[in-house]
PDB file of C-alpha atoms and ligand atoms in Angstrom:
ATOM      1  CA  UNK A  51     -25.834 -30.180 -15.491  1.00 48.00           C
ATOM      2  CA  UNK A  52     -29.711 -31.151 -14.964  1.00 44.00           C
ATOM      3  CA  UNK A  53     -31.667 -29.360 -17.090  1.00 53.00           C
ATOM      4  CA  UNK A  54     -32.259 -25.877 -16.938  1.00 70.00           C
ATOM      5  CA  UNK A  55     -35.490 -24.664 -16.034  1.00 84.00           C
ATOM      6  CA  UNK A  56     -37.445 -22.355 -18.431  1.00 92.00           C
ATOM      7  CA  UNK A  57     -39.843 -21.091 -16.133  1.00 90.00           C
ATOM      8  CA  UNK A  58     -41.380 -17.670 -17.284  1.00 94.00           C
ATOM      9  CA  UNK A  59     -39.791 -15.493 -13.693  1.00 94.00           C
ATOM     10  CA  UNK A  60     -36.642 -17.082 -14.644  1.00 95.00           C
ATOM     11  CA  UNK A  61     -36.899 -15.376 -18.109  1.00 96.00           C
ATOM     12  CA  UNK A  62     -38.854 -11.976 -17.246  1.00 96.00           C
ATOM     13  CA  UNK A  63     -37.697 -11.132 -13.328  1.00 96.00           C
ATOM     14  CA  UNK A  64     -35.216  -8.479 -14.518  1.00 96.00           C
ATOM     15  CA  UNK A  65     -35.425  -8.635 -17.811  1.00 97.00           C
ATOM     16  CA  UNK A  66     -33.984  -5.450 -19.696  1.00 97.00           C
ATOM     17  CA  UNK A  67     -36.152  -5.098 -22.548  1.00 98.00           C
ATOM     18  CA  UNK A  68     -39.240  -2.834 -22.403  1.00 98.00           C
ATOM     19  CA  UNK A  69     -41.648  -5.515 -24.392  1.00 98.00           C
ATOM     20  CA  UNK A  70     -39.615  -8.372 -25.973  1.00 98.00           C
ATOM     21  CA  UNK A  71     -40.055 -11.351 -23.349  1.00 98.00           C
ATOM     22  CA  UNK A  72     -42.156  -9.002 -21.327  1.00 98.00           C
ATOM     23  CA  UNK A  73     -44.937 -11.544 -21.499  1.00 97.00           C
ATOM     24  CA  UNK A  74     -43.567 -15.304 -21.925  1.00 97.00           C
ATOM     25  CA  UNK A  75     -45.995 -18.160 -22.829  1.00 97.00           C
ATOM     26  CA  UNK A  76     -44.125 -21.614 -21.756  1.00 96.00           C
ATOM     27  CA  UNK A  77     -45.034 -24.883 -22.519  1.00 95.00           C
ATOM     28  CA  UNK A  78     -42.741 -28.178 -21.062  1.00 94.00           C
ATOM     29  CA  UNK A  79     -44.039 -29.904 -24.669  1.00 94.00           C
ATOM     30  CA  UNK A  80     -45.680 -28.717 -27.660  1.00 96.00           C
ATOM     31  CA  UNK A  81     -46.399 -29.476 -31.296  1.00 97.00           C
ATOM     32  CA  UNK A  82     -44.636 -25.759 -32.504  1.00 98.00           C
ATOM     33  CA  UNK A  83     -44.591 -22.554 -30.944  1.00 98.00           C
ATOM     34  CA  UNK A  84     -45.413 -20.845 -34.317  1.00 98.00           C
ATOM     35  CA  UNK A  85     -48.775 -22.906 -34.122  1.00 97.00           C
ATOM     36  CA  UNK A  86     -49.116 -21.387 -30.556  1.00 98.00           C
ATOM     37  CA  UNK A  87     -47.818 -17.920 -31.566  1.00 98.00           C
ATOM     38  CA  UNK A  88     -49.902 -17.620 -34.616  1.00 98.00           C
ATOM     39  CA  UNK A  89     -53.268 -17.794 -32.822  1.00 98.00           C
ATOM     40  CA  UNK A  90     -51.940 -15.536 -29.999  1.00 98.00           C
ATOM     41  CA  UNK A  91     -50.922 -13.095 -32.297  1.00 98.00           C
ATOM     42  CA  UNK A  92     -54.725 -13.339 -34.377  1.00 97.00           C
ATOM     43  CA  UNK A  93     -56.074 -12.862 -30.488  1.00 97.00           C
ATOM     44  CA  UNK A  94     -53.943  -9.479 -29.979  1.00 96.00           C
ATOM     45  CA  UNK A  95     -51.604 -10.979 -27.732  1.00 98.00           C
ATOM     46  CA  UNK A  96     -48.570  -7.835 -26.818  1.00 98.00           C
ATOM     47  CA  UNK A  97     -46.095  -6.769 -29.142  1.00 98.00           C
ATOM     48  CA  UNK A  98     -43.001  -9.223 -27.878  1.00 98.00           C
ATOM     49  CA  UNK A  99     -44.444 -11.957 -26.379  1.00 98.00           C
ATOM     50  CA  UNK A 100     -42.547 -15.090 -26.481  1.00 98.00           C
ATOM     51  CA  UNK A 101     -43.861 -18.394 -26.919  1.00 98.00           C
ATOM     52  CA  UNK A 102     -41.236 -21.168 -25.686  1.00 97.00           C
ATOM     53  CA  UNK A 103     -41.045 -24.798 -25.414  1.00 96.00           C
ATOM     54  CA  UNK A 104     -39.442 -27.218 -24.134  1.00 93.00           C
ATOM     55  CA  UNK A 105     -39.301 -29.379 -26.664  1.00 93.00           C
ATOM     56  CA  UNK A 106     -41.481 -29.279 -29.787  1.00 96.00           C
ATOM     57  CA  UNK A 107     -42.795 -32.491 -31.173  1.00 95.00           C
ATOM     58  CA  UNK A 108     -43.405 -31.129 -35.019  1.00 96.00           C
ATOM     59  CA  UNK A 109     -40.884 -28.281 -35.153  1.00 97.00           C
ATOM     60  CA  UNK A 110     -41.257 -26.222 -38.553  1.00 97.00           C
ATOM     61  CA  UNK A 111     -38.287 -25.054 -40.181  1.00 95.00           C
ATOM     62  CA  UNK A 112     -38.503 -23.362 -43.797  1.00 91.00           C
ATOM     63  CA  UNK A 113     -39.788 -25.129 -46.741  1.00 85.00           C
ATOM     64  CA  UNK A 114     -42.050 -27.174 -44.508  1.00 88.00           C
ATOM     65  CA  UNK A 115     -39.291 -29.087 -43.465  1.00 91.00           C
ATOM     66  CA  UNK A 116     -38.701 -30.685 -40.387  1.00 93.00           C
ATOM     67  CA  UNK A 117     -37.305 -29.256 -37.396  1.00 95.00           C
ATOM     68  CA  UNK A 118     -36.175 -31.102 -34.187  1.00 92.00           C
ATOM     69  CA  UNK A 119     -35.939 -29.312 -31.041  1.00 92.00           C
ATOM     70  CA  UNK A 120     -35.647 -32.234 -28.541  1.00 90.00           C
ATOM     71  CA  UNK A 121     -35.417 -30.845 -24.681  1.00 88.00           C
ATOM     72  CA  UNK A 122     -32.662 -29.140 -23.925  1.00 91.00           C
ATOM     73  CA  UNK A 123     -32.729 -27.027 -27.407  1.00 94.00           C
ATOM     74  CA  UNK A 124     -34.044 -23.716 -26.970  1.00 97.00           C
ATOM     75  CA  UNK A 125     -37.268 -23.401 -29.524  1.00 98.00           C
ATOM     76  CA  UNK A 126     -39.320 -19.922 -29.025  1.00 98.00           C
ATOM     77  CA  UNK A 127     -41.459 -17.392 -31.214  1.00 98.00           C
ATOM     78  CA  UNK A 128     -41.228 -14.217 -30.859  1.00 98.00           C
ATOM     79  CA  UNK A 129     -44.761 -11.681 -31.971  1.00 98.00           C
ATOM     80  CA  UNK A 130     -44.336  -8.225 -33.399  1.00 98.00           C
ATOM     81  CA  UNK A 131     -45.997  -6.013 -35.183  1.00 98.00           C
ATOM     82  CA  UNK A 132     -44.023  -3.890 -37.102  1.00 97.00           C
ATOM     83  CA  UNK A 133     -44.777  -1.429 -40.050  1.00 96.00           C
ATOM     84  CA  UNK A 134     -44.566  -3.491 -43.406  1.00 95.00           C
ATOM     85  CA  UNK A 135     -41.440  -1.963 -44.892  1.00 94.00           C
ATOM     86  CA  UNK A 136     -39.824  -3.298 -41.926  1.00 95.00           C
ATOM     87  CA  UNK A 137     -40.604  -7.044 -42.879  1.00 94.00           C
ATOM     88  CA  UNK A 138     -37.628  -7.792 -44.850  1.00 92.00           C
ATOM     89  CA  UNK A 139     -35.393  -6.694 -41.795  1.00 95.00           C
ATOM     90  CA  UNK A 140     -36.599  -9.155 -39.481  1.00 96.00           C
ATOM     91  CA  UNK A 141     -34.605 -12.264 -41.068  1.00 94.00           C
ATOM     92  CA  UNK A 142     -31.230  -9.987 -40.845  1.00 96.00           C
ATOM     93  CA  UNK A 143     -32.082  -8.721 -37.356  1.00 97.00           C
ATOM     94  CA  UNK A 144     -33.039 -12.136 -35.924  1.00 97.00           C
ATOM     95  CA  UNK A 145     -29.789 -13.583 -37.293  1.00 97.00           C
ATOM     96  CA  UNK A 146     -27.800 -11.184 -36.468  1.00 97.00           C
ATOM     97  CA  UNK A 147     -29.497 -11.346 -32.809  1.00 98.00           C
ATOM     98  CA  UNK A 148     -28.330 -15.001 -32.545  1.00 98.00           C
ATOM     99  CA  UNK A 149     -24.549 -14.575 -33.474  1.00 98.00           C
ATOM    100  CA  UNK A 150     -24.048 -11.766 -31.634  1.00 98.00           C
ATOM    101  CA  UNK A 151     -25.768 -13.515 -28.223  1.00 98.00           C
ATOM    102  CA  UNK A 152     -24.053 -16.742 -28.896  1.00 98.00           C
ATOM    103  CA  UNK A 153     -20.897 -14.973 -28.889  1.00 97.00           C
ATOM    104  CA  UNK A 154     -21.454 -13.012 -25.680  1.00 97.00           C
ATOM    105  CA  UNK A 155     -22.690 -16.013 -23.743  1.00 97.00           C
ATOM    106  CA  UNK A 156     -20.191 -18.562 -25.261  1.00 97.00           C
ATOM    107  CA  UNK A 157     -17.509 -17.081 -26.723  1.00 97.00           C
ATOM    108  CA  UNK A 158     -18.043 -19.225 -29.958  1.00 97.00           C
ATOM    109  CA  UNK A 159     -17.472 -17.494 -33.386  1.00 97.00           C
ATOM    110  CA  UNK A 160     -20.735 -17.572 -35.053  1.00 97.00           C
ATOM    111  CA  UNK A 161     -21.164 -16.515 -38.631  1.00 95.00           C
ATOM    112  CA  UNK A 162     -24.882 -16.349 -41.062  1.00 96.00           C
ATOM    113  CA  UNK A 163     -25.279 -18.509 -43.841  1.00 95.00           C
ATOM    114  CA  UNK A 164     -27.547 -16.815 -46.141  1.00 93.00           C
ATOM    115  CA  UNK A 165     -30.938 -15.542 -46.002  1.00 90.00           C
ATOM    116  CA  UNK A 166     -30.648 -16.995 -41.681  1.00 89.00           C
ATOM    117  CA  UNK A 167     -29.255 -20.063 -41.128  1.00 95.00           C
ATOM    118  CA  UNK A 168     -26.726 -19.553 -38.169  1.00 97.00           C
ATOM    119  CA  UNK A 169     -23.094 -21.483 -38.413  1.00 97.00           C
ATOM    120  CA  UNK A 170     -20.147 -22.669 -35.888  1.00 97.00           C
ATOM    121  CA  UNK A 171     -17.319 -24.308 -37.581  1.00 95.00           C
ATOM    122  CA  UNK A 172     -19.377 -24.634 -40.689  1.00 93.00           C
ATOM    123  CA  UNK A 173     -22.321 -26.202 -39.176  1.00 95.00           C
ATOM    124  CA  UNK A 174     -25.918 -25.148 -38.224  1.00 96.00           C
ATOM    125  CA  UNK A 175     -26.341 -24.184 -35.027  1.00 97.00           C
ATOM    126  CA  UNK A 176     -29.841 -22.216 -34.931  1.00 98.00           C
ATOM    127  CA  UNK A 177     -32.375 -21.421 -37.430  1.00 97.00           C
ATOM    128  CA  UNK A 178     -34.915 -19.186 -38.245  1.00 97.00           C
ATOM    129  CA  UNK A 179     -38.214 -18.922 -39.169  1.00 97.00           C
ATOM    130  CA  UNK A 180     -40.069 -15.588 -40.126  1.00 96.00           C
ATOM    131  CA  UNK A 181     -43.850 -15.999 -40.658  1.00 97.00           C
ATOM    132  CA  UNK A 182     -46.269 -12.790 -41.381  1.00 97.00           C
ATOM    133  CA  UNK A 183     -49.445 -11.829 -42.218  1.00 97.00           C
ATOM    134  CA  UNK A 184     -50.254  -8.810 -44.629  1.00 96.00           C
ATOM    135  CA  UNK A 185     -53.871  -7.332 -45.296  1.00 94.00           C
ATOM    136  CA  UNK A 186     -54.134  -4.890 -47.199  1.00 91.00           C
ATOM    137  CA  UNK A 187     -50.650  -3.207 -47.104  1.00 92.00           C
ATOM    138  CA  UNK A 188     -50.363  -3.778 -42.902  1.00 95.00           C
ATOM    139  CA  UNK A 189     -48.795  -6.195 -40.993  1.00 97.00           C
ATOM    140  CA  UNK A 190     -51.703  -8.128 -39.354  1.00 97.00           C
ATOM    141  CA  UNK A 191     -48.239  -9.770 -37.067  1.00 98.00           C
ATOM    142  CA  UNK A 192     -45.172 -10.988 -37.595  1.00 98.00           C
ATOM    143  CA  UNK A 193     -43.487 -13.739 -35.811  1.00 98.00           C
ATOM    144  CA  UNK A 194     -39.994 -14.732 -35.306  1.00 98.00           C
ATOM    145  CA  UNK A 195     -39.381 -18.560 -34.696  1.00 98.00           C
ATOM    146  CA  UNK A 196     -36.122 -19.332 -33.603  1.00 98.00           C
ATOM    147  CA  UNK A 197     -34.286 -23.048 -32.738  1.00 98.00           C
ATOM    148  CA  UNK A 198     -31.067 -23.370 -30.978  1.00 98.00           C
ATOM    149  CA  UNK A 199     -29.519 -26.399 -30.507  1.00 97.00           C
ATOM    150  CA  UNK A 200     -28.082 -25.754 -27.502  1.00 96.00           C
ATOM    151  CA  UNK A 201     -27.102 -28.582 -24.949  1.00 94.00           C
ATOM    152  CA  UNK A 202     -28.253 -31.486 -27.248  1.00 86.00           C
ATOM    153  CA  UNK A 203     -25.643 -33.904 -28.396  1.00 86.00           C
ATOM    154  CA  UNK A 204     -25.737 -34.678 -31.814  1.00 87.00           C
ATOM    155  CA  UNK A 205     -23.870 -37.919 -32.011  1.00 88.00           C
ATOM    156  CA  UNK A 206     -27.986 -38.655 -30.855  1.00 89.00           C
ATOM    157  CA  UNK A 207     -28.718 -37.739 -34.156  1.00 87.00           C
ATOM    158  CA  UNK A 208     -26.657 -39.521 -36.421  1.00 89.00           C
ATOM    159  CA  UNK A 209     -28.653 -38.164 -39.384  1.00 88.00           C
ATOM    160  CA  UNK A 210     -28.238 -34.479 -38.989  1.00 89.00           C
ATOM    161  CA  UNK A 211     -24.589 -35.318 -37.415  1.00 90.00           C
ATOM    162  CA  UNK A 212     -22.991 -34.017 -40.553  1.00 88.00           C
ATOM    163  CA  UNK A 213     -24.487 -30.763 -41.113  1.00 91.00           C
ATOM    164  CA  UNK A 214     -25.459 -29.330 -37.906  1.00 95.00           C
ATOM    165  CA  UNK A 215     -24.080 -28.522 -34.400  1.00 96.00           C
ATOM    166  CA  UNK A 216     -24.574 -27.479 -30.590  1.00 96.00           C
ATOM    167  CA  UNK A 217     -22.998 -25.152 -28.566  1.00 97.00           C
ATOM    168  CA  UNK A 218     -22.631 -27.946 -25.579  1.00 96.00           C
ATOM    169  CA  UNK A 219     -20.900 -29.813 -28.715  1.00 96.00           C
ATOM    170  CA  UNK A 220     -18.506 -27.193 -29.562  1.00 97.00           C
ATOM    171  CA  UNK A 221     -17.800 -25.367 -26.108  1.00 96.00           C
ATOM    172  CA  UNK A 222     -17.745 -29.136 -24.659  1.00 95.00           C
ATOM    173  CA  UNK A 223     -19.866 -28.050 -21.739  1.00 95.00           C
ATOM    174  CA  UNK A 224     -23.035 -27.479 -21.367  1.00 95.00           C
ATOM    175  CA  UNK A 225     -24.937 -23.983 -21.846  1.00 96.00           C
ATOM    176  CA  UNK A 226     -27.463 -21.887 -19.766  1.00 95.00           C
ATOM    177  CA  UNK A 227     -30.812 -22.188 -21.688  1.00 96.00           C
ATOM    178  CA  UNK A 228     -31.953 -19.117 -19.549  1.00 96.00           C
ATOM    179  CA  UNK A 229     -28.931 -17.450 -20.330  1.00 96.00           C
ATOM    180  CA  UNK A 230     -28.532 -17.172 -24.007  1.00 97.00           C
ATOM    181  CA  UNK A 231     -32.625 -16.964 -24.047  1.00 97.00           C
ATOM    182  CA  UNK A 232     -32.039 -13.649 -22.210  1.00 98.00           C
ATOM    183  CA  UNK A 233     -29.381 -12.241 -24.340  1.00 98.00           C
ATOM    184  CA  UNK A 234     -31.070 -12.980 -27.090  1.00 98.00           C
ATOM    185  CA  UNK A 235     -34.170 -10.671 -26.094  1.00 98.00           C
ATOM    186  CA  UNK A 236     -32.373  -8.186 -25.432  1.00 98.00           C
ATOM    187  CA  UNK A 237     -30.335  -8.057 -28.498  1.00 98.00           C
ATOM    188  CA  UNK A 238     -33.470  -8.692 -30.731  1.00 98.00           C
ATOM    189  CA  UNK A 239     -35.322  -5.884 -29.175  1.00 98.00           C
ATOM    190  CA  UNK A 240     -31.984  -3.823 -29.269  1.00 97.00           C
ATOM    191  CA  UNK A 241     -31.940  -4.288 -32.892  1.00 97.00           C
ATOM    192  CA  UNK A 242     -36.099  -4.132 -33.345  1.00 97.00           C
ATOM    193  CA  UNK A 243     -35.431  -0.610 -31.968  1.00 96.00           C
ATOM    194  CA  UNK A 244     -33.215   0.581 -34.177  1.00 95.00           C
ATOM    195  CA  UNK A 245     -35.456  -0.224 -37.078  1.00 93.00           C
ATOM    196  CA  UNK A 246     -36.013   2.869 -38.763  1.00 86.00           C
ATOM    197  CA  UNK A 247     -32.461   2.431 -39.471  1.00 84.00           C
ATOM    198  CA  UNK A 248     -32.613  -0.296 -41.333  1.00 89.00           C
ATOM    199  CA  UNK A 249     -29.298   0.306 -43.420  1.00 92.00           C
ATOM    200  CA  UNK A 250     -27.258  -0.221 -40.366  1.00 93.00           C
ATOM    201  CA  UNK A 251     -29.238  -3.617 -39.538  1.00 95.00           C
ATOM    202  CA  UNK A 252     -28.448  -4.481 -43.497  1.00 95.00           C
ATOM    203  CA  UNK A 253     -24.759  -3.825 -43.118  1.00 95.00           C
ATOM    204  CA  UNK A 254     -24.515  -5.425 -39.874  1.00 95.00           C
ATOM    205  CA  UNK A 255     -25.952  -8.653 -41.409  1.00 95.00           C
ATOM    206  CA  UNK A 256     -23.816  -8.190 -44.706  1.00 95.00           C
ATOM    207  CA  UNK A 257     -20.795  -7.941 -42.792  1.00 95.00           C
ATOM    208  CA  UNK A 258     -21.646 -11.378 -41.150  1.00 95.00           C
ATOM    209  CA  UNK A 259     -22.421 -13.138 -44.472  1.00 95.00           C
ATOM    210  CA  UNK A 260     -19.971 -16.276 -44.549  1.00 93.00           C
ATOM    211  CA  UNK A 261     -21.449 -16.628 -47.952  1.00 92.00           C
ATOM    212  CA  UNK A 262     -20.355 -13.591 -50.002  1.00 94.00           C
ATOM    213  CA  UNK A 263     -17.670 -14.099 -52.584  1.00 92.00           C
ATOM    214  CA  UNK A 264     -17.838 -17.694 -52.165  1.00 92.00           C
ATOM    215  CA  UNK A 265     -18.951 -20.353 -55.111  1.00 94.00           C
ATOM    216  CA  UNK A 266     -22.095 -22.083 -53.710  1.00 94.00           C
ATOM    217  CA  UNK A 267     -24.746 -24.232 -54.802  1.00 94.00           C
ATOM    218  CA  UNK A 268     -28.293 -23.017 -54.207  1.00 94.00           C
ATOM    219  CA  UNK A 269     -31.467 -24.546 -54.285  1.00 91.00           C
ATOM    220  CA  UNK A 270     -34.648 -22.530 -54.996  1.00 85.00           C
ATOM    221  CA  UNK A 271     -37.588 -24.417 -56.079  1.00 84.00           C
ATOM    222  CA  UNK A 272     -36.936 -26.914 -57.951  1.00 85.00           C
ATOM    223  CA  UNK A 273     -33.550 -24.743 -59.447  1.00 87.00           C
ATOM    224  CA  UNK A 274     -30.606 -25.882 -58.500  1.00 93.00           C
ATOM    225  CA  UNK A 275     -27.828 -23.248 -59.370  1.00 94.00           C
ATOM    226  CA  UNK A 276     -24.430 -22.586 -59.011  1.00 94.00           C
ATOM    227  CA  UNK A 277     -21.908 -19.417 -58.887  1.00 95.00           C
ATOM    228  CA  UNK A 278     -20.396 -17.131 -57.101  1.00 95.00           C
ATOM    229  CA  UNK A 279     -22.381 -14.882 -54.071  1.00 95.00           C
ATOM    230  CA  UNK A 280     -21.760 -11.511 -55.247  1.00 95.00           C
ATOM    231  CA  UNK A 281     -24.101  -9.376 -53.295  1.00 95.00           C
ATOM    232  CA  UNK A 282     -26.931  -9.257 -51.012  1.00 96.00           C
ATOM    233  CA  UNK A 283     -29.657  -6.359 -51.829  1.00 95.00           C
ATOM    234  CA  UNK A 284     -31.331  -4.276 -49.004  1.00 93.00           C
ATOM    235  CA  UNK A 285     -34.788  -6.517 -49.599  1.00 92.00           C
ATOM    236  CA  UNK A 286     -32.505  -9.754 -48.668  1.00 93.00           C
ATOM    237  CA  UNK A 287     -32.131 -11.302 -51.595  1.00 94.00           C
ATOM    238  CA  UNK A 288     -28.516 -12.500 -53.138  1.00 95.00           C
ATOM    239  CA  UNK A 289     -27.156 -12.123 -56.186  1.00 96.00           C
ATOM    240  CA  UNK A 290     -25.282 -15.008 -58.134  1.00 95.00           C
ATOM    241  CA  UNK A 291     -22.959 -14.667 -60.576  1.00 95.00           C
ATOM    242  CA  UNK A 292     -22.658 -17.676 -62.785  1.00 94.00           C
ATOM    243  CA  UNK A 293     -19.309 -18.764 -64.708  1.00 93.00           C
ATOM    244  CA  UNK A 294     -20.993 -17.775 -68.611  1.00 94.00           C
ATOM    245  CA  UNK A 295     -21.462 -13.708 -66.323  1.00 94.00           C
ATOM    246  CA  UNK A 296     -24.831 -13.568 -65.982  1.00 95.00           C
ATOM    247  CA  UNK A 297     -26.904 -13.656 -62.798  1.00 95.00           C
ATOM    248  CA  UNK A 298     -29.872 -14.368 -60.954  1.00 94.00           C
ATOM    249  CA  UNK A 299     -31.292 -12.746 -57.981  1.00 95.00           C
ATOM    250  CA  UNK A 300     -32.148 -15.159 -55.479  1.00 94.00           C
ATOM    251  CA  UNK A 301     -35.289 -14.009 -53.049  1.00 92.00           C
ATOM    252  CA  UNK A 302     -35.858 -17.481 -51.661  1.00 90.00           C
ATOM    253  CA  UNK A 303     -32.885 -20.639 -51.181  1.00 91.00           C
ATOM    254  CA  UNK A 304     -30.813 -23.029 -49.531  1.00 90.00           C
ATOM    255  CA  UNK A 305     -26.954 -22.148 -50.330  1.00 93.00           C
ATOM    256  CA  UNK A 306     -24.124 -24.989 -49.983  1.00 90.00           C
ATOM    257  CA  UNK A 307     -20.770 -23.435 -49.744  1.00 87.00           C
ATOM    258  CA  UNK A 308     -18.840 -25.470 -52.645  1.00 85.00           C
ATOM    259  CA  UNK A 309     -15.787 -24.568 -51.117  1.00 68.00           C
ATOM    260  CA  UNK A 310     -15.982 -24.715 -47.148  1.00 54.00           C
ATOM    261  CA  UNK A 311     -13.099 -23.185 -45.228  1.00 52.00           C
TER     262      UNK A 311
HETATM  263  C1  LIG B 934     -34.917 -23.609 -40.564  1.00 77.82           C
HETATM  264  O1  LIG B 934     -33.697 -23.436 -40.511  1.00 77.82           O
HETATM  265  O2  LIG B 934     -35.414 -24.404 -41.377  1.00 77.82           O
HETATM  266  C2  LIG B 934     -35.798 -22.831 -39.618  1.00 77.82           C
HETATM  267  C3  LIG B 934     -35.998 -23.538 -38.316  1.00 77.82           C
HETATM  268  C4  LIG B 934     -36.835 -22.738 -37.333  1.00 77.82           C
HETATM  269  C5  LIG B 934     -37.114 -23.520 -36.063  1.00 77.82           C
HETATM  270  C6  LIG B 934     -37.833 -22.716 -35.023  1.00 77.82           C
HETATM  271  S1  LIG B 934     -37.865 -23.531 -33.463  1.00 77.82           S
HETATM  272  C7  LIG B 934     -38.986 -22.358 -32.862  1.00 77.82           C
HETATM  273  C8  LIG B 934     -39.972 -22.118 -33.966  1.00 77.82           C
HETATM  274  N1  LIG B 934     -41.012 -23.137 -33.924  1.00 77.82           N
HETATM  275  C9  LIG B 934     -40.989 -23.929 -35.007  1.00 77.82           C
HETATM  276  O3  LIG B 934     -41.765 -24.866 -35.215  1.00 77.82           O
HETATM  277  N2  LIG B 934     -40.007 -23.539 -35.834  1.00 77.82           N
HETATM  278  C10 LIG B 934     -39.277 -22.387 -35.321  1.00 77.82           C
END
């Protein structure tokens, strides 16, 4: 398939949201469209525009890692503004966004590694970035960056090979960028707009935890610990239970199922 177009008609004509993706800012090739979204956002750019790209050249993914969204990846922010007790919602409603578009447009079983990290088979597929600003108890903005890997093939990237995945890797065909862009959109501002019902978002994303009840490893700082998942609060954060009983709440981490299956 040549590569799908990402024009911002293609996205918007249509569209059946009432803001999210109502206003898309595209660029073929940028450095990251949280760098892009961030100064929108400061400028008072509309609640749901969506920065996109068509391939970033210094992706950010959490911890001020690394993220690589070569062409034919989806990479996009998305700016909000919502009230601040509706920050910690925003990783659980972007995730759950994902999986549920990903399933609609692919068919793929897609399950949330916790706090965001989206899975196939075990390996990452999309993740998420939530970035906000707070002055004095209000949200200046919000922005959701999300990465898809959607049509790349990994064997081109022999060092993330083992851990992550694309949905032209698993389906073995390639995927409508425009397509699951769309869904997702929709679903996120589905979910954005249910908000003030944040339980159900919580048990939504708790319900698509592949993480609970299994031993993991998790890094958090410079910590590295190890138990079972027990819970997930309503504020996001997990609780592990270690093998002497007692536990830690985790609010930040990277998990490692011990025990993949
Ligand atoms: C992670 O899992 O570490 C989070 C990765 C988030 C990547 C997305 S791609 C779109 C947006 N722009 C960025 O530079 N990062 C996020």
């Amino acid at each position: 398939m040549a590569e799908d177009s990402l024009s911002p008609p293609l996205i918007t004509d249509n569209l059946a949201t009432r803001f999210i993706g109502q206003k898309v800012i595209y660029y073929p090739r940028l450095t990251s469209t949280m760098d892009v979204a961030r100064q929108e956002a400061r400028q008072g750019a509309a609640e749901g525009t969506v920065v996109i790209a068509g391939e970033q050249t210094a992706g950010k993914g959490r911890a001020k890692r690394v993220w690589l969204s070569p062409r034919d990846s989806l990479a996009l922010s998305i700016i909000l503004y919502p009230a601040i007790t509706y920050l910690p919602y925003l990783i659980m409603l972007a995730s759950l966004a994902v999986v549920r578009s990903i399933e609609a447009v692919t068919g793929l079983k897609a399950q949330v590694k916790w706090p965001n990290d989206v899975l196939i088979n075990g390996k990452k597929v999309c993740g998420i970035l939530i970035e906000s600003e707070v002055r004095r108890n209000t949200v200046a903005y919000a922005i959701i960056g999300i990465g898809i890997n959607v049509n790349f093939q990994l064997s081109d990237f022999p060092k993330i090979l083992p851990i992550a995945t694309s949905l032209a890797d698993e389906l073995r065909k390639e995927v409508s960028r425009v397509d699951m862009l769309r869904h997702l959109l929709v679903e996120i501002e589905k979910l954005y707009l249910t908000l003030p019902d944040g339980e159900a978002i919580y048990q939504a994303w708790r319900d698509r935890l592949v993480t609970l009840g299994r031993k993991v490893q998790v890094k958090s700082g410079k910590a590295i610990l190890e138990g079972i998942a027990e819970s997930v609060a309503r504020d996001g954060s997990l609780l592990l239970r270690h093998a002497n009983g007692s536990s830690t709440k985790i609010v930040a981490g990277d998990v490692t199922l011990c025990d993949y299956r």
